Every structure is written in structure tokens, then in C-alpha cells.
PDB file of C-alpha atoms in Angstrom:
ATOM      1  CA  MET B  70     107.305 122.534  88.528  1.00  0.00           C
ATOM      2  CA  TRP B  71     104.283 120.278  88.523  1.00  0.00           C
ATOM      3  CA  LEU B  72     102.650 118.577  91.519  1.00  0.00           C
ATOM      4  CA  LYS B  73     101.333 115.062  91.000  1.00  0.00           C
ATOM      5  CA  CYS B  74      98.375 115.130  93.361  1.00  0.00           C
ATOM      6  CA  GLU B  75      98.176 111.587  94.687  1.00  0.00           C
ATOM      7  CA  PHE B  76      96.603 112.974  97.848  1.00  0.00           C
ATOM      8  CA  LEU B  77      93.422 113.024  95.733  1.00  0.00           C
ATOM      9  CA  GLN B  78      93.652 109.249  95.150  1.00  0.00           C
ATOM     10  CA  HIS B  79      91.142 106.878  96.767  1.00  0.00           C
ATOM     11  CA  CYS B  80      92.192 106.568 100.451  1.00  0.00           C
ATOM     12  CA  GLY B  81      94.233 109.744 100.049  1.00  0.00           C
ATOM     13  CA  VAL B  82      97.388 107.866  99.086  1.00  0.00           C
ATOM     14  CA  PHE B  83      99.144 106.358  96.048  1.00  0.00           C
ATOM     15  CA  LYS B  84      99.146 102.899  97.626  1.00  0.00           C
ATOM     16  CA  THR B  85      95.596 102.189  96.462  1.00  0.00           C
ATOM     17  CA  ARG B  86      97.014 101.538  92.982  1.00  0.00           C
ATOM     18  CA  GLY B  87      99.246  98.718  94.156  1.00  0.00           C
ATOM     19  CA  ALA B  88      96.631  97.315  96.524  1.00  0.00           C
ATOM     20  CA  PHE B  89      94.108  96.802  93.732  1.00  0.00           C
ATOM     21  CA  ASN B  90      96.805  95.370  91.480  1.00  0.00           C
ATOM     22  CA  ARG B  91      97.871  92.880  94.168  1.00  0.00           C
ATOM     23  CA  GLN B  92      94.368  91.749  95.031  1.00  0.00           C
ATOM     24  CA  LEU B  93      93.139  91.461  91.457  1.00  0.00           C
ATOM     25  CA  ALA B  94      96.185  89.328  90.608  1.00  0.00           C
ATOM     26  CA  GLY B  95      95.564  87.122  93.653  1.00  0.00           C
ATOM     27  CA  MET B  96      91.923  86.663  92.748  1.00  0.00           C
ATOM     28  CA  GLU B  97      92.811  85.737  89.182  1.00  0.00           C
ATOM     29  CA  THR B  98      95.283  83.043  90.271  1.00  0.00           C
ATOM     30  CA  GLY B  99      93.110  81.744  93.105  1.00  0.00           C
ATOM     31  CA  GLU B 100      95.710  82.681  95.727  1.00  0.00           C
ATOM     32  CA  ILE B 101      93.171  84.791  97.588  1.00  0.00           C
ATOM     33  CA  GLY B 102      90.434  82.681  99.127  1.00  0.00           C
ATOM     34  CA  ASP B 103      88.077  82.875 102.083  1.00  0.00           C
ATOM     35  CA  ALA B 104      90.847  84.053 104.433  1.00  0.00           C
ATOM     36  CA  GLY B 105      91.389  87.097 102.262  1.00  0.00           C
ATOM     37  CA  VAL B 106      94.529  89.187 102.530  1.00  0.00           C
ATOM     38  CA  VAL B 107      96.788  90.274 105.359  1.00  0.00           C
ATOM     39  CA  VAL B 108      99.114  93.270 105.341  1.00  0.00           C
ATOM     40  CA  ALA B 109     101.434  94.998 107.787  1.00  0.00           C
ATOM     41  CA  SER B 110     101.407  98.755 107.604  1.00  0.00           C
ATOM     42  CA  GLY B 111     102.313 101.994 109.283  1.00  0.00           C
ATOM     43  CA  GLY B 112      98.878 103.111 108.131  1.00  0.00           C
ATOM     44  CA  ASN B 113      98.674 103.935 104.425  1.00  0.00           C
ATOM     45  CA  ALA B 114      99.201 100.453 102.968  1.00  0.00           C
ATOM     46  CA  GLY B 115      96.605  99.173 105.415  1.00  0.00           C
ATOM     47  CA  LEU B 116      94.153 101.815 104.272  1.00  0.00           C
ATOM     48  CA  ALA B 117      94.694 100.911 100.637  1.00  0.00           C
ATOM     49  CA  GLN B 118      94.409  97.155 101.153  1.00  0.00           C
ATOM     50  CA  ALA B 119      91.324  97.590 103.344  1.00  0.00           C
ATOM     51  CA  PHE B 120      89.606  99.831 100.790  1.00  0.00           C
ATOM     52  CA  SER B 121      90.467  97.549  97.875  1.00  0.00           C
ATOM     53  CA  ALA B 122      89.273  94.501  99.804  1.00  0.00           C
ATOM     54  CA  ARG B 123      85.972  96.163 100.574  1.00  0.00           C
ATOM     55  CA  GLU B 124      85.459  97.076  96.924  1.00  0.00           C
ATOM     56  CA  LEU B 125      86.369  93.562  95.738  1.00  0.00           C
ATOM     57  CA  GLY B 126      84.488  91.690  98.481  1.00  0.00           C
ATOM     58  CA  ILE B 127      87.611  90.280 100.157  1.00  0.00           C
ATOM     59  CA  ARG B 128      88.361  89.842 103.856  1.00  0.00           C
ATOM     60  CA  ALA B 129      91.267  92.024 105.056  1.00  0.00           C
ATOM     61  CA  THR B 130      93.367  91.860 108.226  1.00  0.00           C
ATOM     62  CA  VAL B 131      95.754  94.743 108.889  1.00  0.00           C
ATOM     63  CA  PHE B 132      98.615  94.668 111.388  1.00  0.00           C
ATOM     64  CA  VAL B 133      99.830  98.085 112.533  1.00  0.00           C
ATOM     65  CA  PRO B 134     102.391  99.161 115.138  1.00  0.00           C
ATOM     66  CA  GLN B 135     101.248 100.934 118.281  1.00  0.00           C
ATOM     67  CA  THR B 136     102.662 104.156 116.819  1.00  0.00           C
ATOM     68  CA  ALA B 137     100.338 104.164 113.801  1.00  0.00           C
ATOM     69  CA  PRO B 138      98.346 107.442 113.700  1.00  0.00           C
ATOM     70  CA  GLU B 139      94.855 107.014 115.059  1.00  0.00           C
ATOM     71  CA  VAL B 140      93.391 108.947 112.110  1.00  0.00           C
ATOM     72  CA  LYS B 141      94.628 106.167 109.826  1.00  0.00           C
ATOM     73  CA  VAL B 142      93.648 103.280 112.098  1.00  0.00           C
ATOM     74  CA  GLU B 143      90.097 104.584 112.415  1.00  0.00           C
ATOM     75  CA  ARG B 144      89.745 104.773 108.644  1.00  0.00           C
ATOM     76  CA  ILE B 145      91.105 101.252 108.192  1.00  0.00           C
ATOM     77  CA  ARG B 146      88.410  99.976 110.538  1.00  0.00           C
ATOM     78  CA  ALA B 147      85.792 102.073 108.731  1.00  0.00           C
ATOM     79  CA  TYR B 148      86.614 100.207 105.516  1.00  0.00           C
ATOM     80  CA  GLY B 149      85.692  96.966 107.281  1.00  0.00           C
ATOM     81  CA  ALA B 150      89.146  95.499 107.921  1.00  0.00           C
ATOM     82  CA  HIS B 151      90.145  93.780 111.141  1.00  0.00           C
ATOM     83  CA  VAL B 152      92.976  95.741 112.792  1.00  0.00           C
ATOM     84  CA  ARG B 153      95.621  94.243 115.082  1.00  0.00           C
ATOM     85  CA  ARG B 154      98.158  96.454 116.864  1.00  0.00           C
ATOM     86  CA  VAL B 155     101.556  94.810 117.393  1.00  0.00           C
ATOM     87  CA  GLY B 156     104.906  96.272 118.404  1.00  0.00           C
ATOM     88  CA  SER B 157     106.330  99.762 118.331  1.00  0.00           C
ATOM     89  CA  GLU B 158     107.401  99.902 114.673  1.00  0.00           C
ATOM     90  CA  TYR B 159     106.542  98.497 111.260  1.00  0.00           C
ATOM     91  CA  ALA B 160     109.057  95.621 111.377  1.00  0.00           C
ATOM     92  CA  GLU B 161     107.313  94.047 114.375  1.00  0.00           C
ATOM     93  CA  ALA B 162     103.878  94.363 112.791  1.00  0.00           C
ATOM     94  CA  TYR B 163     105.338  92.816 109.639  1.00  0.00           C
ATOM     95  CA  GLN B 164     106.574  89.693 111.429  1.00  0.00           C
ATOM     96  CA  ALA B 165     103.196  89.229 113.122  1.00  0.00           C
ATOM     97  CA  ALA B 166     101.406  89.585 109.774  1.00  0.00           C
ATOM     98  CA  VAL B 167     103.627  86.957 108.148  1.00  0.00           C
ATOM     99  CA  VAL B 168     102.854  84.478 110.941  1.00  0.00           C
ATOM    100  CA  PHE B 169      99.136  85.243 110.689  1.00  0.00           C
ATOM    101  CA  GLY B 170      99.181  84.594 106.956  1.00  0.00           C
ATOM    102  CA  GLU B 171     100.936  81.260 107.403  1.00  0.00           C
ATOM    103  CA  GLN B 172      98.490  80.145 110.072  1.00  0.00           C
ATOM    104  CA  SER B 173      95.256  81.461 108.550  1.00  0.00           C
ATOM    105  CA  GLY B 174      95.858  80.991 104.837  1.00  0.00           C
ATOM    106  CA  ALA B 175      95.415  84.696 104.142  1.00  0.00           C
ATOM    107  CA  ALA B 176      97.395  85.895 101.140  1.00  0.00           C
ATOM    108  CA  PHE B 177     100.206  88.213 102.169  1.00  0.00           C
ATOM    109  CA  ALA B 178     100.144  91.663 100.608  1.00  0.00           C
ATOM    110  CA  HIS B 179     103.429  93.474 101.159  1.00  0.00           C
ATOM    111  CA  ALA B 180     103.276  97.179 101.893  1.00  0.00           C
ATOM    112  CA  TYR B 181     105.944  97.927  99.275  1.00  0.00           C
ATOM    113  CA  ASP B 182     108.264  95.064  98.286  1.00  0.00           C
ATOM    114  CA  GLN B 183     106.014  92.996  96.026  1.00  0.00           C
ATOM    115  CA  PHE B 184     105.952  93.030  92.247  1.00  0.00           C
ATOM    116  CA  GLU B 185     102.236  93.757  91.813  1.00  0.00           C
ATOM    117  CA  VAL B 186     102.332  96.459  94.491  1.00  0.00           C
ATOM    118  CA  ALA B 187     105.333  98.273  93.003  1.00  0.00           C
ATOM    119  CA  ALA B 188     103.991  97.920  89.464  1.00  0.00           C
ATOM    120  CA  GLY B 189     100.707  99.473  90.538  1.00  0.00           C
ATOM    121  CA  ALA B 190     102.581 102.361  92.133  1.00  0.00           C
ATOM    122  CA  GLY B 191     104.524 102.848  88.914  1.00  0.00           C
ATOM    123  CA  THR B 192     101.362 103.906  87.108  1.00  0.00           C
ATOM    124  CA  VAL B 193     101.801 107.256  88.894  1.00  0.00           C
ATOM    125  CA  ALA B 194     104.814 107.973  86.698  1.00  0.00           C
ATOM    126  CA  GLU B 195     103.017 106.697  83.603  1.00  0.00           C
ATOM    127  CA  GLU B 196     100.340 109.328  84.195  1.00  0.00           C
ATOM    128  CA  VAL B 197     102.881 112.087  84.869  1.00  0.00           C
ATOM    129  CA  LEU B 198     104.658 111.480  81.558  1.00  0.00           C
ATOM    130  CA  GLU B 199     101.396 111.021  79.682  1.00  0.00           C
ATOM    131  CA  ASP B 200     100.050 114.330  80.983  1.00  0.00           C
ATOM    132  CA  GLU B 201     103.316 116.228  80.461  1.00  0.00           C
ATOM    133  CA  PRO B 202     105.773 114.331  78.201  1.00  0.00           C
ATOM    134  CA  SER B 203     108.371 117.101  78.537  1.00  0.00           C
ATOM    135  CA  ILE B 204     109.020 116.311  82.225  1.00  0.00           C
ATOM    136  CA  ASP B 205     112.739 115.783  82.810  1.00  0.00           C
ATOM    137  CA  THR B 206     112.702 114.763  86.474  1.00  0.00           C
ATOM    138  CA  ILE B 207     110.306 113.121  88.905  1.00  0.00           C
ATOM    139  CA  ILE B 208     110.932 113.672  92.617  1.00  0.00           C
ATOM    140  CA  VAL B 209     109.643 110.945  94.921  1.00  0.00           C
ATOM    141  CA  ALA B 210     109.772 110.249  98.654  1.00  0.00           C
ATOM    142  CA  VAL B 211     111.276 106.917  99.716  1.00  0.00           C
ATOM    143  CA  GLY B 212     110.465 104.733 102.706  1.00  0.00           C
ATOM    144  CA  GLY B 213     110.518 101.026 101.916  1.00  0.00           C
ATOM    145  CA  GLY B 214     110.836 101.920  98.263  1.00  0.00           C
ATOM    146  CA  GLY B 215     107.695 100.588  96.569  1.00  0.00           C
ATOM    147  CA  LEU B 216     106.774 103.890  94.966  1.00  0.00           C
ATOM    148  CA  TYR B 217     110.383 104.584  94.030  1.00  0.00           C
ATOM    149  CA  ALA B 218     110.777 101.105  92.462  1.00  0.00           C
ATOM    150  CA  GLY B 219     107.634 101.513  90.381  1.00  0.00           C
ATOM    151  CA  VAL B 220     108.502 105.037  89.293  1.00  0.00           C
ATOM    152  CA  ALA B 221     112.087 104.034  88.440  1.00  0.00           C
ATOM    153  CA  ALA B 222     110.896 101.128  86.316  1.00  0.00           C
ATOM    154  CA  SER B 223     108.333 103.282  84.547  1.00  0.00           C
ATOM    155  CA  THR B 224     110.659 106.183  83.801  1.00  0.00           C
ATOM    156  CA  LEU B 225     113.748 104.166  82.811  1.00  0.00           C
ATOM    157  CA  GLY B 226     115.256 105.915  79.800  1.00  0.00           C
ATOM    158  CA  ARG B 227     112.571 108.612  79.831  1.00  0.00           C
ATOM    159  CA  ALA B 228     113.101 110.771  82.927  1.00  0.00           C
ATOM    160  CA  ARG B 229     115.442 111.209  85.865  1.00  0.00           C
ATOM    161  CA  VAL B 230     114.365 110.139  89.352  1.00  0.00           C
ATOM    162  CA  VAL B 231     115.259 112.066  92.504  1.00  0.00           C
ATOM    163  CA  ALA B 232     114.807 109.869  95.582  1.00  0.00           C
ATOM    164  CA  VAL B 233     114.211 111.836  98.784  1.00  0.00           C
ATOM    165  CA  GLU B 234     114.482 110.432 102.296  1.00  0.00           C
ATOM    166  CA  PRO B 235     114.370 111.793 105.837  1.00  0.00           C
ATOM    167  CA  GLU B 236     117.821 111.955 107.387  1.00  0.00           C
ATOM    168  CA  ARG B 237     116.484 109.953 110.335  1.00  0.00           C
ATOM    169  CA  CYS B 238     115.416 106.880 108.299  1.00  0.00           C
ATOM    170  CA  PRO B 239     117.563 106.712 105.113  1.00  0.00           C
ATOM    171  CA  THR B 240     116.924 103.176 103.851  1.00  0.00           C
ATOM    172  CA  LEU B 241     117.897 103.844 100.222  1.00  0.00           C
ATOM    173  CA  ARG B 242     121.000 105.917 100.906  1.00  0.00           C
ATOM    174  CA  SER B 243     122.228 103.338 103.422  1.00  0.00           C
ATOM    175  CA  ALA B 244     121.648 100.488 100.979  1.00  0.00           C
ATOM    176  CA  MET B 245     123.469 102.331  98.204  1.00  0.00           C
ATOM    177  CA  GLU B 246     126.457 102.953 100.472  1.00  0.00           C
ATOM    178  CA  ALA B 247     126.530  99.370 101.794  1.00  0.00           C
ATOM    179  CA  GLY B 248     125.926  97.698  98.464  1.00  0.00           C
ATOM    180  CA  ARG B 249     122.915  95.839  99.864  1.00  0.00           C
ATOM    181  CA  PRO B 250     119.761  96.569 101.865  1.00  0.00           C
ATOM    182  CA  VAL B 251     120.626  97.075 105.533  1.00  0.00           C
ATOM    183  CA  ASP B 252     118.656  97.861 108.668  1.00  0.00           C
ATOM    184  CA  VAL B 253     118.498 101.507 109.730  1.00  0.00           C
ATOM    185  CA  ALA B 254     117.236 103.217 112.851  1.00  0.00           C
ATOM    186  CA  VAL B 255     113.711 104.553 112.461  1.00  0.00           C
ATOM    187  CA  SER B 256     112.665 107.897 113.927  1.00  0.00           C
ATOM    188  CA  GLY B 257     111.552 111.376 112.972  1.00  0.00           C
ATOM    189  CA  VAL B 258     108.423 113.234 111.926  1.00  0.00           C
ATOM    190  CA  ALA B 259     107.851 111.112 108.809  1.00  0.00           C
ATOM    191  CA  SER B 260     108.382 107.692 110.374  1.00  0.00           C
ATOM    192  CA  ASP B 261     104.678 106.774 110.291  1.00  0.00           C
ATOM    193  CA  SER B 262     104.764 106.583 106.477  1.00  0.00           C
ATOM    194  CA  LEU B 263     108.480 106.492 105.555  1.00  0.00           C
ATOM    195  CA  GLY B 264     109.561 104.441 108.551  1.00  0.00           C
ATOM    196  CA  ALA B 265     110.596 101.142 107.007  1.00  0.00           C
ATOM    197  CA  ARG B 266     113.632  99.648 108.739  1.00  0.00           C
ATOM    198  CA  ARG B 267     115.091  98.267 105.497  1.00  0.00           C
ATOM    199  CA  LEU B 268     114.828  99.055 101.792  1.00  0.00           C
ATOM    200  CA  GLY B 269     112.894  96.530  99.723  1.00  0.00           C
ATOM    201  CA  ASP B 270     114.671  94.250  97.255  1.00  0.00           C
ATOM    202  CA  LEU B 271     112.738  95.701  94.307  1.00  0.00           C
ATOM    203  CA  ALA B 272     113.890  99.216  95.143  1.00  0.00           C
ATOM    204  CA  PHE B 273     117.479  98.043  95.558  1.00  0.00           C
ATOM    205  CA  ALA B 274     117.352  96.358  92.161  1.00  0.00           C
ATOM    206  CA  ALA B 275     115.936  99.549  90.634  1.00  0.00           C
ATOM    207  CA  GLN B 276     118.806 101.694  91.900  1.00  0.00           C
ATOM    208  CA  GLU B 277     121.296  99.138  90.584  1.00  0.00           C
ATOM    209  CA  LYS B 278     119.713  99.449  87.151  1.00  0.00           C
ATOM    210  CA  GLU B 279     119.923 103.246  87.148  1.00  0.00           C
ATOM    211  CA  PRO B 280     121.051 105.062  90.319  1.00  0.00           C
ATOM    212  CA  PRO B 281     118.772 107.940  91.307  1.00  0.00           C
ATOM    213  CA  ALA B 282     119.833 111.292  92.638  1.00  0.00           C
ATOM    214  CA  SER B 283     119.741 110.513  96.363  1.00  0.00           C
ATOM    215  CA  VAL B 284     118.710 113.410  98.619  1.00  0.00           C
ATOM    216  CA  LEU B 285     118.320 113.548 102.400  1.00  0.00           C
ATOM    217  CA  VAL B 286     116.178 116.156 104.178  1.00  0.00           C
ATOM    218  CA  THR B 287     115.806 117.081 107.834  1.00  0.00           C
ATOM    219  CA  ASP B 288     112.663 116.899 109.943  1.00  0.00           C
ATOM    220  CA  GLU B 289     112.581 120.707 110.013  1.00  0.00           C
ATOM    221  CA  GLN B 290     112.742 120.879 106.213  1.00  0.00           C
ATOM    222  CA  ILE B 291     109.936 118.344 105.887  1.00  0.00           C
ATOM    223  CA  LEU B 292     107.696 120.288 108.275  1.00  0.00           C
ATOM    224  CA  GLN B 293     108.439 123.554 106.475  1.00  0.00           C
ATOM    225  CA  ALA B 294     107.572 121.980 103.131  1.00  0.00           C
ATOM    226  CA  ARG B 295     104.339 120.594 104.539  1.00  0.00           C
ATOM    227  CA  LEU B 296     103.312 124.023 105.812  1.00  0.00           C
ATOM    228  CA  MET B 297     104.234 125.607 102.489  1.00  0.00           C
ATOM    229  CA  LEU B 298     102.214 123.057 100.518  1.00  0.00           C
ATOM    230  CA  TRP B 299      99.206 123.962 102.638  1.00  0.00           C
ATOM    231  CA  SER B 300      99.656 127.733 102.794  1.00  0.00           C
ATOM    232  CA  GLU B 301     100.596 128.249  99.132  1.00  0.00           C
ATOM    233  CA  TYR B 302      98.716 125.468  97.326  1.00  0.00           C
ATOM    234  CA  ARG B 303      96.122 124.253  99.845  1.00  0.00           C
ATOM    235  CA  VAL B 304      97.573 120.756  99.580  1.00  0.00           C
ATOM    236  CA  PRO B 305      96.938 118.856 102.854  1.00  0.00           C
ATOM    237  CA  SER B 306     100.075 116.745 102.710  1.00  0.00           C
ATOM    238  CA  GLU B 307     101.066 114.334 105.435  1.00  0.00           C
ATOM    239  CA  THR B 308     104.640 114.691 106.643  1.00  0.00           C
ATOM    240  CA  GLY B 309     106.085 111.815 104.622  1.00  0.00           C
ATOM    241  CA  ALA B 310     104.467 113.090 101.449  1.00  0.00           C
ATOM    242  CA  ALA B 311     106.029 116.516 101.984  1.00  0.00           C
ATOM    243  CA  ALA B 312     109.541 115.085 101.887  1.00  0.00           C
ATOM    244  CA  ALA B 313     109.713 115.203  98.079  1.00  0.00           C
ATOM    245  CA  TYR B 314     108.814 118.896  97.993  1.00  0.00           C
ATOM    246  CA  ALA B 315     111.228 119.534 100.871  1.00  0.00           C
ATOM    247  CA  ALA B 316     114.123 118.595  98.596  1.00  0.00           C
ATOM    248  CA  LEU B 317     113.263 121.540  96.342  1.00  0.00           C
ATOM    249  CA  LEU B 318     112.219 124.029  98.990  1.00  0.00           C
ATOM    250  CA  SER B 319     115.347 123.465 101.077  1.00  0.00           C
ATOM    251  CA  GLY B 320     117.726 123.602  98.149  1.00  0.00           C
ATOM    252  CA  ARG B 321     118.946 120.074  98.801  1.00  0.00           C
ATOM    253  CA  TYR B 322     118.036 119.435  95.163  1.00  0.00           C
ATOM    254  CA  VAL B 323     118.562 122.318  92.747  1.00  0.00           C
ATOM    255  CA  PRO B 324     117.198 121.776  89.214  1.00  0.00           C
ATOM    256  CA  ASP B 325     118.923 123.237  86.194  1.00  0.00           C
ATOM    257  CA  ASP B 326     117.417 126.442  84.830  1.00  0.00           C
ATOM    258  CA  ASP B 327     115.528 124.633  82.064  1.00  0.00           C
ATOM    259  CA  GLU B 328     114.767 121.432  84.000  1.00  0.00           C
ATOM    260  CA  ARG B 329     111.086 120.498  84.123  1.00  0.00           C
ATOM    261  CA  VAL B 330     110.279 118.835  87.438  1.00  0.00           C
ATOM    262  CA  ALA B 331     107.299 116.849  88.753  1.00  0.00           C
ATOM    263  CA  VAL B 332     106.932 116.363  92.506  1.00  0.00           C
ATOM    264  CA  ILE B 333     104.782 113.462  93.699  1.00  0.00           C
ATOM    265  CA  VAL B 334     102.676 114.487  96.705  1.00  0.00           C
ATOM    266  CA  CYS B 335     101.937 110.909  97.630  1.00  0.00           C
ATOM    267  CA  GLY B 336      99.477 111.105 100.537  1.00  0.00           C
ATOM    268  CA  ALA B 337      97.224 113.242 102.709  1.00  0.00           C
ATOM    269  CA  ASN B 338      96.235 111.010 105.616  1.00  0.00           C
ATOM    270  CA  THR B 339      96.908 113.511 108.327  1.00  0.00           C
ATOM    271  CA  ASP B 340      95.207 115.319 111.167  1.00  0.00           C
ATOM    272  CA  PRO B 341      93.995 118.568 109.544  1.00  0.00           C
ATOM    273  CA  SER B 342      94.319 120.451 112.823  1.00  0.00           C
ATOM    274  CA  THR B 343      98.114 120.166 112.465  1.00  0.00           C
ATOM    275  CA  LEU B 344      98.193 122.092 109.198  1.00  0.00           C
ATOM    276  CA  VAL B 345      98.065 125.506 110.854  1.00  0.00           C
TER     277      VAL B 345
END
């Protein structure tokens, strides 16, 4: 087993890859002007867009739900973005961000369901297979599906993808069963980062191309995996990022004896006092 340590990425999360990709593309086409970019986020996408905007000299406005962790909101502000709190979950912040973009002229940066964002996230898998070409399987946590979509596109024909979701917000599993993206109830310990109400269209298209191994894990299994990542490896994973490892630790996904597995630990924006 290998751990892909995206918690060491700028902003402590994989989303910085897609944020830079989105903003650089918008600057090249002239889509991003004086109004900058706007994004709705449970926290991590806002961090990434705010950081990228600061580095590129762009204005950033970030809409977050009231439930967004304060540790993330404070860091978004520290990067110089303007933060607006709207609603109790991501979907409400999303609608407010769309309206703001239409009224202000700010370019909309989607947290996960946008080509440039998903393509940027897919570079995670490119690095995994470049570093260790013998990897058979990449295990990834799924919320809205941006990381999954990018990884699935990158690994097509080269490695298997295991898509792991909390039982209490299974956007991918529900979409696969319904044959289309559908709304799901959002709750649980990982809802701040994996709490999208509906799977993105890019992720749905990716699973149609090559269905992943779909795995659901409980809140208890996620918390146990998070504690194990810290106690055994000193990896300060946030709850959502521990979901991928939870699939292995809980036995919900059991690799073959000779299967070589990479687990993406996709973020570490967490309160460190909760790791003990």
C-alpha cells in the first residue's frame, strides 16, 4: 500500500491543482476580469481558489454554508478572499454564488464539476502512476466527484479505481443505482468536505465510461481510519480524506494478495486538537 500525500499540497488539499488550472484557463481566454472569480465551497475548494487567486493577482469571493469549519473559513480570509456565509449546506451557498457571478461578472469556478477543475485534480493520479507504475488500484474518496472524475480519466485503461463514500452522503452510489445524478440527504462526520447533495455530471460520465468499485463506509469507520492515519503514520487527515483509507481498514474493500494499492489522502484542513 502507498499513501498519496495530498495533505502536503498547497492549502493542505488536492483542490489547489484544479483551482490553478481553472484560473489560468480563465485568464488566458479573458473570461476572468476585474471581478475575479467566485466559488461556493464547504471549505476546501474555497481555500484553493482563494490561494490561487492571491498568487495570480485575482479577486476571489467565496460562498460557504454556515456549517463550514471555522478553521477553513479563517484561512480563506487569510488568503485575501471575501467570504460570504449563506445557508446550512453547500447547495444553498452554490445557488448564492451563481447569482453573485451573474450580477457581478465574476467568473464562476465550480468546486468539482468543471472540466478544468477535474482535469487539474486528475494530475494526482498521473503522479501516482509516474512514481509507481506497478500500481493496480487507486482508492479515492468521493463527494461531488471532481477528484474521482479526474482520477478516472487519468487512469482509464491503466489502473482500477475504488470510489469510497460515506454511507450518509452517497452521491455516486445513488447516481449509479438511479442511472442519473440524484439529490441525496447530506449528513455525517465527513459532510464538510464530502457533503455535496448531488454527483457532478463529469463524475457520472466517468462511471459510465468505466464503473468503479463503489464502496460505502460508516462514520465510525471514517473516524477510526482518521485516528489510525495519525497514530500510525502521523498523517493529519481531515475526516473526508480518511474515507479512502477507511475502505481498507474496515475491510469494506479487500485487495487481492498481489494487488498494489495507492490510497489518496486528499486533505488535512482539520482542527489538530481533534486528532487525539
